[in-house]
Short mmCIF file of C-alpha atoms in Angstrom, two decimals:
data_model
loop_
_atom_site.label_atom_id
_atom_site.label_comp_id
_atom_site.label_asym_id
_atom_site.label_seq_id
_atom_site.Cartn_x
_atom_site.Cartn_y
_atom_site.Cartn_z
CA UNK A 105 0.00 0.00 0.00
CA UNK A 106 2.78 2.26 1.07
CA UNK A 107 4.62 1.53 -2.00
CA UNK A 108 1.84 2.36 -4.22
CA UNK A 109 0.96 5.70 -2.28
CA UNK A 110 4.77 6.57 -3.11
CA UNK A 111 4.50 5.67 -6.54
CA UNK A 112 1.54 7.83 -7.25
CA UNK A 113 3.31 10.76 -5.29
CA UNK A 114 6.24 10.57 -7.30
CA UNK A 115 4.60 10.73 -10.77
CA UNK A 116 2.72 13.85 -9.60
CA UNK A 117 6.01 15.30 -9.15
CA UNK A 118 7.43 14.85 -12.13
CA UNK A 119 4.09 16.38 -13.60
CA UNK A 120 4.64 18.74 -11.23
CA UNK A 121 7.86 19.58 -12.10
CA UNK A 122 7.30 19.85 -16.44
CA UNK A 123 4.60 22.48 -15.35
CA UNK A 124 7.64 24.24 -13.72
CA UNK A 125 9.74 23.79 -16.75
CA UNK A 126 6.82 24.36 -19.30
CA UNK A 127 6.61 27.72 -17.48
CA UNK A 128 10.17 28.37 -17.49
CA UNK A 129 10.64 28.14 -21.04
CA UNK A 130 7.32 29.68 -21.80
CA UNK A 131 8.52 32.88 -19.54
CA UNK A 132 11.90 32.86 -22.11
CA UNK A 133 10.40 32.86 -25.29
CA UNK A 134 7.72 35.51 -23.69
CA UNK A 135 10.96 37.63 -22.90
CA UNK A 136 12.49 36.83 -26.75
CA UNK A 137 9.26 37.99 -28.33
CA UNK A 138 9.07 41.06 -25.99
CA UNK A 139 12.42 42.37 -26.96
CA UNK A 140 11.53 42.71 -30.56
CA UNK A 141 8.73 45.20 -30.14
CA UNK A 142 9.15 48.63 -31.46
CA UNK A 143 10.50 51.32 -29.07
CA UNK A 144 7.48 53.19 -29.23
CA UNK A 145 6.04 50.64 -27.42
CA UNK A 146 8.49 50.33 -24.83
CA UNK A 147 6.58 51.18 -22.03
CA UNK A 148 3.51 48.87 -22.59
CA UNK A 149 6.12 45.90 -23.42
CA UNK A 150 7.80 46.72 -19.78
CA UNK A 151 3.86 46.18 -17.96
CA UNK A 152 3.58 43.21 -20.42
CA UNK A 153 6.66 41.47 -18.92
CA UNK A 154 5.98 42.47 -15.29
CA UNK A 155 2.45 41.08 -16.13
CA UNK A 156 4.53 37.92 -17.43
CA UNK A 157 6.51 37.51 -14.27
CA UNK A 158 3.18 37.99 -12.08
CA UNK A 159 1.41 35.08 -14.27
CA UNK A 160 3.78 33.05 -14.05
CA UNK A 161 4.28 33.14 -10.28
CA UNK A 162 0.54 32.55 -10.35
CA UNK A 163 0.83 29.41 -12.10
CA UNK A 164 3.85 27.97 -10.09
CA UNK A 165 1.77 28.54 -6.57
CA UNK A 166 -1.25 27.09 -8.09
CA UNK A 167 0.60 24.21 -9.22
CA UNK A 168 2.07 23.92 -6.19
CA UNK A 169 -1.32 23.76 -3.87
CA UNK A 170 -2.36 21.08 -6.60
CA UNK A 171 0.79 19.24 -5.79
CA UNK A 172 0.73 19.95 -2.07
CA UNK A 173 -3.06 19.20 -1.88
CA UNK A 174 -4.36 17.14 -4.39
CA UNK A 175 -6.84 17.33 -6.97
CA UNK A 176 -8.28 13.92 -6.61
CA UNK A 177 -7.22 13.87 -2.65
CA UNK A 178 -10.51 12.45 -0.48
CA UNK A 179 -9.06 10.32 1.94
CA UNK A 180 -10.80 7.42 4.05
CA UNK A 181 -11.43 7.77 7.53
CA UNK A 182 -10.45 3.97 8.63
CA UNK A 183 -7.59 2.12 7.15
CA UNK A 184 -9.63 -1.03 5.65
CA UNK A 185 -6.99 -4.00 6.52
CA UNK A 186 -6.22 -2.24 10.42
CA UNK A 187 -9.21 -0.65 10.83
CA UNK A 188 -7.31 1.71 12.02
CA UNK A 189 -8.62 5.41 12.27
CA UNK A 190 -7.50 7.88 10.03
CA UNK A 191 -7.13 11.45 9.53
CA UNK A 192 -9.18 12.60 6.30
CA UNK A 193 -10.59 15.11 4.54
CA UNK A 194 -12.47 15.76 1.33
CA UNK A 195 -11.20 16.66 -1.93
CA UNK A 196 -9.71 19.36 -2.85
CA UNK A 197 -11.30 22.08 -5.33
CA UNK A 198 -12.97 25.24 -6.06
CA UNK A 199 -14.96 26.13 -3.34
CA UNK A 200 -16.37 28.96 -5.38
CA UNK A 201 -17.77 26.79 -7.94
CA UNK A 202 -21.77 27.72 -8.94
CA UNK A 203 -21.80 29.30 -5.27
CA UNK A 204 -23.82 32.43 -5.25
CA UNK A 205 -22.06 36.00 -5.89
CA UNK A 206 -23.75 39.18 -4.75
CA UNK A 207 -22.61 42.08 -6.62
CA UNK A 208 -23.68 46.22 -5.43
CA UNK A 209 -22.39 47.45 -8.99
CA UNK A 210 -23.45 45.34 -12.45
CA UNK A 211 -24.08 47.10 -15.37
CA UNK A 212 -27.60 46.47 -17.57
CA UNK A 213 -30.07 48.40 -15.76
CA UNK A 214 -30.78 50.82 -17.34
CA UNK A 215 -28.91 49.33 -20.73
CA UNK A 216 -25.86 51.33 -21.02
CA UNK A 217 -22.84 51.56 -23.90
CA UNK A 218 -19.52 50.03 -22.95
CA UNK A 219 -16.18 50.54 -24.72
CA UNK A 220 -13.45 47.85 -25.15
CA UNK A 221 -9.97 48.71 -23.78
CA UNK A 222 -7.54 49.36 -26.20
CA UNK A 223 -4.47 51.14 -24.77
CA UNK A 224 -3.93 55.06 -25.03
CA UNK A 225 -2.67 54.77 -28.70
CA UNK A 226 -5.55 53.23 -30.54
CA UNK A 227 -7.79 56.07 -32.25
CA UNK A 228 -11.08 54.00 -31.70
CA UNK A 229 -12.77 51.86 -29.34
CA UNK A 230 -15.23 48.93 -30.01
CA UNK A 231 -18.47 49.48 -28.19
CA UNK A 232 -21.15 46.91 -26.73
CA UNK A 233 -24.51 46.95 -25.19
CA UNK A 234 -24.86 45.92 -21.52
CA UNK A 235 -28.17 44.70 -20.87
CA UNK A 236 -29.98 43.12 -17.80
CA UNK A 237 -32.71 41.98 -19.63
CA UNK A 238 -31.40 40.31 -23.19
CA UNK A 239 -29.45 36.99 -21.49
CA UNK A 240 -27.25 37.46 -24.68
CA UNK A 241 -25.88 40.80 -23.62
CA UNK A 242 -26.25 40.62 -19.67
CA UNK A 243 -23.20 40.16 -17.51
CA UNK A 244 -25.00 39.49 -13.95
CA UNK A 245 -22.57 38.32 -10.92
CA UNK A 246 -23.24 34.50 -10.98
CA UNK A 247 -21.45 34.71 -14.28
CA UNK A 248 -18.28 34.91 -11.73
CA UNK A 249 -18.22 31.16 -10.23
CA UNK A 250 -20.20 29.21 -13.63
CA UNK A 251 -18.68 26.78 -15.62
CA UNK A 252 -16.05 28.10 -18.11
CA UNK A 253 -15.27 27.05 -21.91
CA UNK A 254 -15.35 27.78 -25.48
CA UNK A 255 -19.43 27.64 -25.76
CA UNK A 256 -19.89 29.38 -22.39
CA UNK A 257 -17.70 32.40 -22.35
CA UNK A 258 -19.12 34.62 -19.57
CA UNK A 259 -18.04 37.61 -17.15
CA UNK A 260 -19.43 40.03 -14.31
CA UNK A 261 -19.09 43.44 -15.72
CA UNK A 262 -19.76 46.67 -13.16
CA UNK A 263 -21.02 50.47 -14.86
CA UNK A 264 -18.69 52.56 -16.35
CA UNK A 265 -17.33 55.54 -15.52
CA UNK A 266 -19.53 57.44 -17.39
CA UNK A 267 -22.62 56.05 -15.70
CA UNK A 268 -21.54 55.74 -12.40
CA UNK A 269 -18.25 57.01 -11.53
CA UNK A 270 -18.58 57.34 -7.65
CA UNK A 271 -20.47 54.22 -6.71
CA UNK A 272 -17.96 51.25 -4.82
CA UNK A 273 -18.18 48.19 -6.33
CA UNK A 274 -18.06 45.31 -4.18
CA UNK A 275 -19.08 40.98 -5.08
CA UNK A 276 -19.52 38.84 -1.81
CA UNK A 277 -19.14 35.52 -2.68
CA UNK A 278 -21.09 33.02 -0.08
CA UNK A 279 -19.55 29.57 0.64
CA UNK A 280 -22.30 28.00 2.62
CA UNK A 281 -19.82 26.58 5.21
CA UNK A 282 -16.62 26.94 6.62
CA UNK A 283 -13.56 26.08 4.10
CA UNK A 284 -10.14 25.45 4.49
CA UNK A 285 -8.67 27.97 1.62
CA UNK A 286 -5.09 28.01 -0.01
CA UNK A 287 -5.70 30.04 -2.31
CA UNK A 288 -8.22 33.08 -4.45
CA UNK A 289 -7.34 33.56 -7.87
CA UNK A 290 -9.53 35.83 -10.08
CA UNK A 291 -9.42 36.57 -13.41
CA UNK A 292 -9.82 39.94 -15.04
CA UNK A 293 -11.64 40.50 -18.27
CA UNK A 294 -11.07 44.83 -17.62
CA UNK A 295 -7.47 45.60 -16.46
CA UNK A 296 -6.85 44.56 -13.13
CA UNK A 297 -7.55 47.67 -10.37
CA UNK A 298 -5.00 49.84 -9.38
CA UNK A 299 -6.24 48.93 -6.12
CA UNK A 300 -8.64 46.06 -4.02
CA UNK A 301 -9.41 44.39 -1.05
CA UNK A 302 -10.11 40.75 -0.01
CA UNK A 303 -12.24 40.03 3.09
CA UNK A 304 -13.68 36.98 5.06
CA UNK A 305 -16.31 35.69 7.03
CA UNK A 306 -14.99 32.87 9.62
CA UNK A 307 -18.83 32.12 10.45
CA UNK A 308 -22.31 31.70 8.77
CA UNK A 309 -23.88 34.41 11.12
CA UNK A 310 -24.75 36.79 8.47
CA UNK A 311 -23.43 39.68 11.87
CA UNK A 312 -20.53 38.07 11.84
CA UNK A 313 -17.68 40.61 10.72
CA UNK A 314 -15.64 40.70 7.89
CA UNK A 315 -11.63 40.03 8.28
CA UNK A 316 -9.51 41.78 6.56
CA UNK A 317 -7.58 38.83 4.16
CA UNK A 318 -5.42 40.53 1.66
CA UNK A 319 -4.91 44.47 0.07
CA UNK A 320 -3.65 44.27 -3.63
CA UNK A 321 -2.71 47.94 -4.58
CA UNK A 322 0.35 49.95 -6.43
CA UNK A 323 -0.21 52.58 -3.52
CA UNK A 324 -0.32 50.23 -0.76
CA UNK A 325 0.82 52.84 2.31
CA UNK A 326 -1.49 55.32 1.31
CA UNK A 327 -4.53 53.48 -0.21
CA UNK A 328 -4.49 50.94 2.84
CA UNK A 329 -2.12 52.32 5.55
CA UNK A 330 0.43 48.75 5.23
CA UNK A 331 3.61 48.40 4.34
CA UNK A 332 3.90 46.90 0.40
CA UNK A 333 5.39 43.29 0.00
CA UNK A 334 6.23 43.13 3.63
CA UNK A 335 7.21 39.80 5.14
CA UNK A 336 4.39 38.27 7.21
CA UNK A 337 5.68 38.32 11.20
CA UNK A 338 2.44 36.50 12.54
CA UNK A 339 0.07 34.08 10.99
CA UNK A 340 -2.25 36.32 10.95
CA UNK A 341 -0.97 39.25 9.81
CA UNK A 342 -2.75 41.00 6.40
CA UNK A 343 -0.41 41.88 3.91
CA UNK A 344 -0.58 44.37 0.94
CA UNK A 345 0.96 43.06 -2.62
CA UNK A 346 1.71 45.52 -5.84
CA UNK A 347 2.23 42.49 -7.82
CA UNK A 348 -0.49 42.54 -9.45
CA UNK A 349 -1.74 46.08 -9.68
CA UNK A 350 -0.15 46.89 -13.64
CA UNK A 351 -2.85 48.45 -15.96
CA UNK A 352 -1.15 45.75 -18.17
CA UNK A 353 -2.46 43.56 -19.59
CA UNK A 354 -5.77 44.91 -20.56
CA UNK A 355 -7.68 41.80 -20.59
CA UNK A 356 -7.14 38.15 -19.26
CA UNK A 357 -4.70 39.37 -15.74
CA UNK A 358 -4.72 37.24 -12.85
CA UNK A 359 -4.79 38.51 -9.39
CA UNK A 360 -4.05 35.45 -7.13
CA UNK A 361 -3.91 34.87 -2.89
CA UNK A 362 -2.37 32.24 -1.26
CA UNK A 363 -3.11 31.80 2.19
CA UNK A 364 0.00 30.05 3.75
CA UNK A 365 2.72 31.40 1.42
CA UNK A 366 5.52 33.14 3.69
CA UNK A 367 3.27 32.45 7.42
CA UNK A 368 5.75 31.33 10.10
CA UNK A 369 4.06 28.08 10.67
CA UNK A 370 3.30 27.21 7.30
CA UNK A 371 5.55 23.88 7.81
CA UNK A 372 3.93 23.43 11.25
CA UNK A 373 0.07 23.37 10.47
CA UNK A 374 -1.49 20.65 12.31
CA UNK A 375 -0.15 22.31 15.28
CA UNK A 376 -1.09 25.71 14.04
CA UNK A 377 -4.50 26.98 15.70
CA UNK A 378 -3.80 30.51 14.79
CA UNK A 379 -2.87 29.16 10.96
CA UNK A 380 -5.53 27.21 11.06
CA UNK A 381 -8.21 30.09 11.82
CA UNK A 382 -6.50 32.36 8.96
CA UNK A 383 -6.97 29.59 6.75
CA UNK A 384 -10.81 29.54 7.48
CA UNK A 385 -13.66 31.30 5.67
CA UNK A 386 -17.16 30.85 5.03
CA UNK A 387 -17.75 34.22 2.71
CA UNK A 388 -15.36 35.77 0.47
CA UNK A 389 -15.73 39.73 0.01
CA UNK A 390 -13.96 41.49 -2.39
CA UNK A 391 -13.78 45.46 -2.70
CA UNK A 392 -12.55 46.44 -6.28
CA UNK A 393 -11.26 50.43 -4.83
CA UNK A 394 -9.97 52.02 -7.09
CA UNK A 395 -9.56 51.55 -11.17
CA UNK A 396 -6.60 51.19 -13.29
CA UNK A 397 -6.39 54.31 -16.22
CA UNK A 398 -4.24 55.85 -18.67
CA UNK A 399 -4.82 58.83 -17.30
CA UNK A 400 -7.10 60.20 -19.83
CA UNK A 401 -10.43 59.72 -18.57
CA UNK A 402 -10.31 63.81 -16.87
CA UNK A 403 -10.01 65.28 -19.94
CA UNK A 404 -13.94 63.49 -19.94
CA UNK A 405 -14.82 61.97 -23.55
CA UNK A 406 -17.60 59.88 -23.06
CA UNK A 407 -16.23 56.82 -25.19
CA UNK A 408 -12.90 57.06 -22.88
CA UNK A 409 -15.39 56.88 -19.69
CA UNK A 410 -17.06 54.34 -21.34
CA UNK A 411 -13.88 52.22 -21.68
CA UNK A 412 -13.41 52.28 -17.73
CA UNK A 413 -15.37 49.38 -15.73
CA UNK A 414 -14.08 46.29 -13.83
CA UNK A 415 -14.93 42.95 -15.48
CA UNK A 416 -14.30 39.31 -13.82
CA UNK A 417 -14.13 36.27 -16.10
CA UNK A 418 -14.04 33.98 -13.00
CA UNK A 419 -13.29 33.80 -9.41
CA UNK A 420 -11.31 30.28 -8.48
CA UNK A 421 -11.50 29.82 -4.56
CA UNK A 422 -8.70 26.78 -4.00
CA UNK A 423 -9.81 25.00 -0.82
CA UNK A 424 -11.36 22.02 1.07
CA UNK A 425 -14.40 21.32 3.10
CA UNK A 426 -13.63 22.52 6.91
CA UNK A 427 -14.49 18.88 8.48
CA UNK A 428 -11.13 19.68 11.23
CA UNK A 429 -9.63 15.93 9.51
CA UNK A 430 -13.07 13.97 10.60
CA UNK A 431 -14.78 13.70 7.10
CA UNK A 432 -14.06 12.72 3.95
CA UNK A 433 -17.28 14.38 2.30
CA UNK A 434 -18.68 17.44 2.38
CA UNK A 435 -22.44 17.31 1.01
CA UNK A 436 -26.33 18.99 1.37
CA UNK A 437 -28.48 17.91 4.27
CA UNK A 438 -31.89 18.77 5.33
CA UNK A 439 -30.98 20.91 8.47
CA UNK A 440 -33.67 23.35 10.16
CA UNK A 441 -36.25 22.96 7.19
CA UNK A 442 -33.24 23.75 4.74
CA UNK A 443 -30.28 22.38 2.84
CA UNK A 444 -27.32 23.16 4.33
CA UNK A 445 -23.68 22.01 3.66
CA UNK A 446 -22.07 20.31 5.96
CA UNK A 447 -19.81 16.78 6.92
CA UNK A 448 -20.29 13.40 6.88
CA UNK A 449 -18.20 13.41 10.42
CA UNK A 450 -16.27 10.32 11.29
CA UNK A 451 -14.52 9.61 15.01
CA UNK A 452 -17.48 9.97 16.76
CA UNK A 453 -17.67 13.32 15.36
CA UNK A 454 -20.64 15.39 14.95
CA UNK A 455 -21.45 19.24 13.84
CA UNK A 456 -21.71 21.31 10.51
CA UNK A 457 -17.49 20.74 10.69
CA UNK A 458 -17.44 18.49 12.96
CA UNK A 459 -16.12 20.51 15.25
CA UNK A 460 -17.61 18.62 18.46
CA UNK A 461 -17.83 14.83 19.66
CA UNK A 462 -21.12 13.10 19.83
CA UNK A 463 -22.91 13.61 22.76
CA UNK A 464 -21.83 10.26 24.86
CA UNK A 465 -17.94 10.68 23.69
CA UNK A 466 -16.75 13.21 25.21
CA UNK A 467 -14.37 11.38 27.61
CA UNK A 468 -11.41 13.04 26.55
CA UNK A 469 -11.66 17.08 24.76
CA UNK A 470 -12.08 17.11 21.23
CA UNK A 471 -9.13 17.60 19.02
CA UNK A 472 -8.58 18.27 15.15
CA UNK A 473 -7.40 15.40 13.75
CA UNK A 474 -3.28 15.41 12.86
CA UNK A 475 -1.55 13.45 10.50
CA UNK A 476 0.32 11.41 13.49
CA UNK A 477 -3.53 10.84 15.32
CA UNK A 478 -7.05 10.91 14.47
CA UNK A 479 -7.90 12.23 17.89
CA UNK A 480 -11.27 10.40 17.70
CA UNK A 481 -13.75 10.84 20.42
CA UNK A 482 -14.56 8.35 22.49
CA UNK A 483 -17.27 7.18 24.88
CA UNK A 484 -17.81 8.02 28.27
CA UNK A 485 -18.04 5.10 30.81
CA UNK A 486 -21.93 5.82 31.95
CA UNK A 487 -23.34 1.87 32.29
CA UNK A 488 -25.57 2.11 29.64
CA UNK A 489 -27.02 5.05 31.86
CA UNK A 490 -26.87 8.01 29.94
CA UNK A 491 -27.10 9.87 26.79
CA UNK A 492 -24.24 12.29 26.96
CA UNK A 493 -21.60 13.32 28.99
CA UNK A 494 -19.17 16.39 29.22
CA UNK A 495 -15.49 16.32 30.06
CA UNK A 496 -14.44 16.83 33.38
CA UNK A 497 -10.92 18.81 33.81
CA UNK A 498 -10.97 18.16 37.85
CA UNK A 499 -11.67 14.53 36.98
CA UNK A 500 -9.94 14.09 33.87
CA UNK A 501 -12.66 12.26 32.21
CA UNK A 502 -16.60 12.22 31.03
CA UNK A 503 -18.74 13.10 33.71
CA UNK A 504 -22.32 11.56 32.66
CA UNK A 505 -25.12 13.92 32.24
CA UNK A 506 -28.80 13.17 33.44
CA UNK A 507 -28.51 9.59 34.88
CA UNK A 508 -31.76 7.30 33.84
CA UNK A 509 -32.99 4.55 36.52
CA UNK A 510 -32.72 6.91 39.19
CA UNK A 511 -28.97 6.59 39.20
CA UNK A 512 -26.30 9.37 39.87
CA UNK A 513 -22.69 10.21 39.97
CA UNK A 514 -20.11 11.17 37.35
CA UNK A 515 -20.64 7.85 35.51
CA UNK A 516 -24.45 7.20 37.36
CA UNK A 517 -22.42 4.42 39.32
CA UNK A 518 -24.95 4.61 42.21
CA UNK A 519 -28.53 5.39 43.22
CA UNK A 520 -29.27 9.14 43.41
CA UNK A 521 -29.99 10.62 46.69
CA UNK A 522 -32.99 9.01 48.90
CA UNK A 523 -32.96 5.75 46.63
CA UNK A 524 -31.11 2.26 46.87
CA UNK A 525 -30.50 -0.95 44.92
CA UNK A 526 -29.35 -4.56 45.74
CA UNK A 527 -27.16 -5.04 43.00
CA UNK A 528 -25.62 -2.86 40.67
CA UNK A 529 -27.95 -4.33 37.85
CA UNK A 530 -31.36 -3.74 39.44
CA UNK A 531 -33.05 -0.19 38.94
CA UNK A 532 -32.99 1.84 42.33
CA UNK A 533 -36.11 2.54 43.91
CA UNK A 534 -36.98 5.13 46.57
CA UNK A 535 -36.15 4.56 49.97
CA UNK A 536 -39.50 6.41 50.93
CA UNK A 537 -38.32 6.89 54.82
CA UNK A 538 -40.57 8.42 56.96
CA UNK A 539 -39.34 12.15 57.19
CA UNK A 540 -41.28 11.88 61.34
CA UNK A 541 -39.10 8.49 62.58
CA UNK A 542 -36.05 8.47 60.02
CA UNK A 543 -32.64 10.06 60.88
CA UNK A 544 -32.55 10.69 57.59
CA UNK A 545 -34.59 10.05 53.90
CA UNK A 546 -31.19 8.00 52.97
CA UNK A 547 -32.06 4.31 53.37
CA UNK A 548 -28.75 1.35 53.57
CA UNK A 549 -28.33 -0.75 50.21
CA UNK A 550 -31.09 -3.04 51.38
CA UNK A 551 -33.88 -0.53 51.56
CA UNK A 552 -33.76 -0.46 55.58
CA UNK A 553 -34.04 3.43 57.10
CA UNK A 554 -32.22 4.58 59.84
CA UNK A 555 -34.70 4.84 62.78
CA UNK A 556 -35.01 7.25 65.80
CA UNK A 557 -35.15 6.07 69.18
CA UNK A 558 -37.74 3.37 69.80
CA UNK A 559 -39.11 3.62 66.64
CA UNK A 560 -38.93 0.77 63.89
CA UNK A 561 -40.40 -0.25 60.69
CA UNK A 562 -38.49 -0.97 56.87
CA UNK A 563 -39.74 2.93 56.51
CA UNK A 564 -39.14 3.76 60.15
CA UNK A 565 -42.65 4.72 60.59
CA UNK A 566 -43.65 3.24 64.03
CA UNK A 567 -43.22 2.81 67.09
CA UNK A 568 -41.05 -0.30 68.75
CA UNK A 569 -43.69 -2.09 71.47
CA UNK A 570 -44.06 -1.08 74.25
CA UNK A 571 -42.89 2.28 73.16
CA UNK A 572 -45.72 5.32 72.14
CA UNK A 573 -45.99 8.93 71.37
CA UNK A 574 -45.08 8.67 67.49
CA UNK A 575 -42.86 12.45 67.02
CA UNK A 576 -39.61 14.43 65.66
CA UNK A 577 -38.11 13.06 68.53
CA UNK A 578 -38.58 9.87 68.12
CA UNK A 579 -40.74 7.02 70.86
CA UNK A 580 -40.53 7.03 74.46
#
């Protein structure tokens, strides 16, 4: 088994490792072609190779997550010949994928003129109709996360400048659940802004506030008040990028996240929590702040305005299924009247990530599974006497909760107060002492109360003979 796990791992990395060298040589010729551009040109040839550089980085950390990750990477929870339990986790993909995308800016209503993007130099623009209500000429936000090829080439497109030049444009992208991301990659049909913002949502509560995640901007300091391309001190730290901020190319850029990249416990993540709460999200916000020009849009001809807008072919969010290593799929259930997303849990797991044990395992605290240890969950000693327990930290195990059969203690080992039993396997019944000629309600194991003076009885409920005057006090 090992050997073929280390087989299949080793031809991924040679695949791996001719995407690396495709890119290489791709980058070269790239650089070959560049150079023989005219010199009028020299400036747009200098964004085209710094857009080059940026792409190319793109592709080498995507193909690295795929390598690290695993397209094709659901794991089992129990090792079928041991039965051993094992961490899993389901597959790896794009979380984004025909999720739903909220957009405050999309252009089409009213129909509105837009211009195509041509560079500075080019003495006319191509013009299109946006329009809401023809499906041939709308570009509404689910166009963002549908399925992408040659007979379905879609985008998002925002207003123009010319029809709404003040209005923030923001798409909130909603994952359902919690995700374990690596990385957001989304690509630009308009240049890619001069300046935007990535958010998150670490919870479902629609209250719950958004996280700053990532700042992309060639004005970094000023735009977002952070250092650019600083080097990440804490896991959690939010960085600002100018990598991919270049008006160039005009169409088809890439602006890509990845969530672990340069974070001191990147090689340390199972034992990570603070990694492993950057790492989550259950929403994706993105603020586009501030568009890319030439420069000429103040001199204000309508068909330059026209030519300004943000445009996303697609939004690609890398990640798996938050199920904390206790699932290996991630699927709709009927939950509250709805479908909701959530695990399959494993380990006497339970939860939307099954982030808790089941309600009678709880003998030890629940852990996120590791690599070394599934840290399953396992069942409190209660004699068949309970339906859940909660961990004890004074006793250092499950301490039952609501004993049945009249039983109590932390693992309803005895009768509860004022009862008794012969034998550990017969239910306990009340002692039923008489509250006048008991010392107490408390009976021994055989049912018998402790009397008064002179007063007798199973219940201790009358007098001895030859004894009288029945009280608190006993008989005389």
């Amino acid at each position: 088994m090992r050997q073929v796990l280390k087989d299949g791992c080793n031809k991924v990395k040679r695949m791996f490792y001719k995407l690396i060298l495709t890119l290489v040589v791709a980058e070269k010729t790239s650089k070959r072609f560049l150079q023989t551009i005219e010199t009028r040109q020299q400036k747009l040839v200098r964004r085209q190779r710094k857009h080059w550089r940026n792409f190319s980085s793109v592709l080498r950390f995507l193909a690295l997550f795929l390598f690290l990750g695993g397209v094709d990477s659901r794991s089992p929870c129990l090792n079928e010949l041991t039965k051993a339990t094992l961490r899993c986790m389901p597959s790896f993909g794009n979380a984004a994928f025909e999720k739903t995308v909220i957009s405050n800016n999309t252009c089409g209503n009213p129909p509105s003129e837009f211009c195509v993007q041509t560079g500075v130099t080019s003495p006319t623009k191509e013009c299109e109709l946006c329009n809401a209500t023809e499906p041939r000429y709308s570009h509404p936000a689910e166009f963002i996360t549908d399925i992408k090829n040659d007979q379905n080439r879609t985008w998002w497109q925002s207003e123009t400048l010319l029809h709404n030049p003040d209005k923030p444009v923001t798409l909130t992208l909603d994952l359902g659940k919690s995700y374990d991301v690596s990385y957001i990659r989304i690509r630009f049909r308009s240049p890619r802004p001069e300046s935007m913002a990535i958010y998150k949502r670490t919870s479902t509560d629609p209250k719950a506030p958004w996280i700053p995640y990532q700042y992309l901007s060639a004005s970094c300091e000023k735009t977002y008040k952070v250092k650019a391309n600083d080097i990440a001190k804490t896991n959690q730290q939010v960085l600002c990028t100018d990598a991919f901020s270049s008006i160039s190319p005009l169409t088809g850029g890439n602006v890509a996240f990845t969530t672990l990249e340069g974070r001191p416990d990147n090689l340390n993540f199972d034992n990570s929590p603070e990694l492993q709460e950057w790492v989550t999200a259950s929403a994706i916000r993105i603020d586009l702040d501030r568009m890319n020009t030439f420069g000429d849009e103040v001199f204000g001809d309508s068909n330059v305005l026209r030519s300004y807008y943000f445009a996303i072919i697609d939004l690609t969010v890398g990640g798996r299924c938050k199920c904390n290593g206790h699932a290996a799929v991630c699927m709709k259930k009927q939950e509250s009247g709805r479908l909701q997303l959530r695990c399959i849990c494993h380990h006497n797991t339970t939860g939307i990530d099954c982030q808790k044990c089941d309600p009678l395992f709880n003998n030890r605290p629940w852990a996120r599974a590791t690599e070394d240890s599934a840290n399953e969950c396992i069942k409190c000693n209660c004699n068949d006497l309970a339906d859940s327990c909660v961990y004890d930290e004074n006793l250092g195990f499950g301490r039952c909760e609501n004993c049945k059969r009249n039983t109590a203690g932390p693992q309803c080992e005895r009768c509860r107060d004022n009862f008794f039993r012969l034998t550990s396997s017969d239910d306990c019944q009340a002692c039923k002492c008489d509250p006048v000629g008991s010392v107490s309600l408390q009976c021994d194991p055989t049912g018998q109360c402790t009397c008064k003076p002179g007063v007798t009885g199973v219940k201790c409920d009358r007098c001895q003979p030859n004894y009288f005057g029945f009280s608190q006090t006993g008989c005389r």
